[in-house]
C-alpha cells in the first residue's frame, strides 16, 4: 500500500489513518499517520490490511489518497495440499514485529490434519502467550472454531491431530521482542477418538476412492459403554478371499485376537451389532487398487455406573434401532450414610426361564458381594428397598430372544434405623410416621413398611390416636397414604388405605399379623399418624376348623344378635392332612342356612386355595343379602381339601349361620 497524498491535521489524537496488519479490528497495528508527510510504502505479512480513517468534530483537511497492489511476499492462505510446511516469516531468521498470519488447512472428508513442530521453536515468552504466539484451532460442524493449541516460548509443542478435516493456524506478534519463529510439518491423518453420543465415521474420501498405504484406527466410546454400529449399504473395499490386501477389522474391549471381528472386504457391508466399549476399528490398505471404502453410523450407550445423586433413573441400554442381545451391566447406587435406597420399576421384561438362568437382573443389598435381595426375570413391578446406603444391580442378558429390558427410578430415603419401618414381634406397641427433623411434619418421599407379628392364635386390635395425611381428590389416596394389609404377601387382603384428616375407626384383624405401609411424595407433608396395636382374643372363634363326618356349625360373632362393626374374620376349613392317598380325597361341603348381611360393604366370601388341582370347578363367591343360600364347594389337593371363609363387616347386622 502506497500513500500518494496525505494532508491531515498534525495531531494524530484527533484525525488519523490507522493501518492494521490483518483482516480484523484486533490485528497488529502497523502505524498511525497524520500531518502532511507521506509514510513509506507498507507491505502486509498476510493477504489483508485493515485501514481506519478517523476524524473528530473540529477542523478539516483534504485527507488522504493511496493505492494498493498484490505482491508475492506474505504469509497465510488456504491450503489443500496433503502435505507440506508452514513457517513463520523469514524462518529460521527472526520474524518481524506486528505480524499476523492466518493459514487454513482443509482436506477431503475422512482425513484429519496432522501437525508436527520440527526444528527450532522460538517465540517471545509470556505466561499467558498474549504477546507473540502461534495458535491452532479446530473447525466445528456449526461453523465455529475451538482453540486446541496456543504456544509461545522456546519449547516445541507436541504433535497434534485435528478432530476433523479442517484447522486454522494463526501467528501473531506485537511491536516489541521477536524470535526465530517456527516450522510446522503438516500431513494427512485418519482415525481418531469418538466420544459424542452419536456420529458417523467414514474412510478417507468416501464415497470416492480411498488412498494407498492407509492405517487408520478409530476408537469409539470407553469402558462401561455399549457401542452400536450400523454400516451404510454402499460398502466397497478391495476384494480378496482372505481380505489380505485392504481390510476393515473391528475389536471390542482390548485389541486382541479374541476380541477381533472380521476382517471385512468386498462389497457386502458388515451386519449391525452392539459391542462392549471401547470399540476399535482398523482400516488398512496396501499400495495398489483403491475402492470407495465404507461409512458407519455409531451410537454410544451407557450401561452401568456409580450413582450418588439422591434421585435418578436406571434402565437397560437400548439402541435407536434394536434391543440388545448380549449385555452385562452393573449399577451401584450410593446414598448418604443415614439413608437407604428405594427402587421402583416402571416396566420390566426379561425372558422368563427356570431360576432366571438366561436373562436376569440381580439386586444385592450393599456391594456386589452383599446379601441377595432378588434375581428377577419375566415381568415384575417389585419395589426394592435396601437396608443400608448401598444398592447394587447386575443386568445379564445372554438369550437369543431380544429382551425389552427394564426401566426404573430410585430415590434415597430413611430406613429402619431412622424409624421408617421394621418388624415388630410383640403383643402390643405403637407405630407412627417419621419426623426426622422434628418440625411437626412427616418427611417427603417415604416408603416405610412395618410388619407386626402378635401372639399366635390371637388377633390384633388397631386404634389410631391421631391421623393427618395429605388428602386426595375423591378420597383416592394417590399422593400420601397409610395402607393396612393382613400380611406382607403381595396378594394379602387390604384392610384399608387412608388419607386426609379423619381418624380411621378402630378395627380388629383376622389374624395375628399386620402389615402397615406409609407412602409420601415430595410435597404437602402433614402431621402424620400414630396407631396402637394390641393382641386380643378373636371374637370370631378358632380360625382353623377340621372337617368331620358329622356336620358342624359356624356362626358369625354374637349370632343371632348383631355382629360388631369393623370386624374381620377368617376361617380355614381343612380336610384330613394326614392322608397320603391321592384317591382318598375329602370334600368340604358348605350349606348357608341363615343369612342376614346387607349389600354395601359387609360380606362373607368363600375362597378356594390357590394351589388346588381342579381349579376350574370352583370360583370365589361373595354372599350378601337376607336369603339363605345352599352352596356345595369342593377343593382338592394331594393331601387335603381346604376352604377359606373370610368375612368383612362395617355395620351391625344379624350375620349368618352355616
XYZ file of C-alpha atoms in Angstrom, residues 545 551-556 559 571 573 589-595 604 606 629 631 645 655-658:
26
model
C -61.509 -75.827 61.515
C -71.971 -81.667 60.429
C -70.550 -78.708 62.335
C -71.922 -75.201 62.795
C -70.103 -71.940 62.077
C -71.649 -68.663 63.250
C -70.726 -65.011 62.932
C -75.242 -64.552 66.214
C -61.872 -69.327 58.963
C -61.685 -75.363 56.866
C -69.459 -79.187 51.850
C -70.846 -75.846 52.984
C -74.527 -75.035 53.405
C -75.516 -71.492 54.408
C -78.739 -71.923 56.382
C -79.397 -68.402 57.645
C -78.143 -65.152 56.152
C -68.906 -63.294 53.532
C -65.831 -68.295 50.059
C -78.109 -69.962 50.197
C -73.754 -73.992 48.477
C -64.234 -68.114 54.509
C -74.984 -62.124 60.373
C -75.069 -65.736 59.235
C -75.185 -69.316 60.334
C -73.962 -72.219 58.231
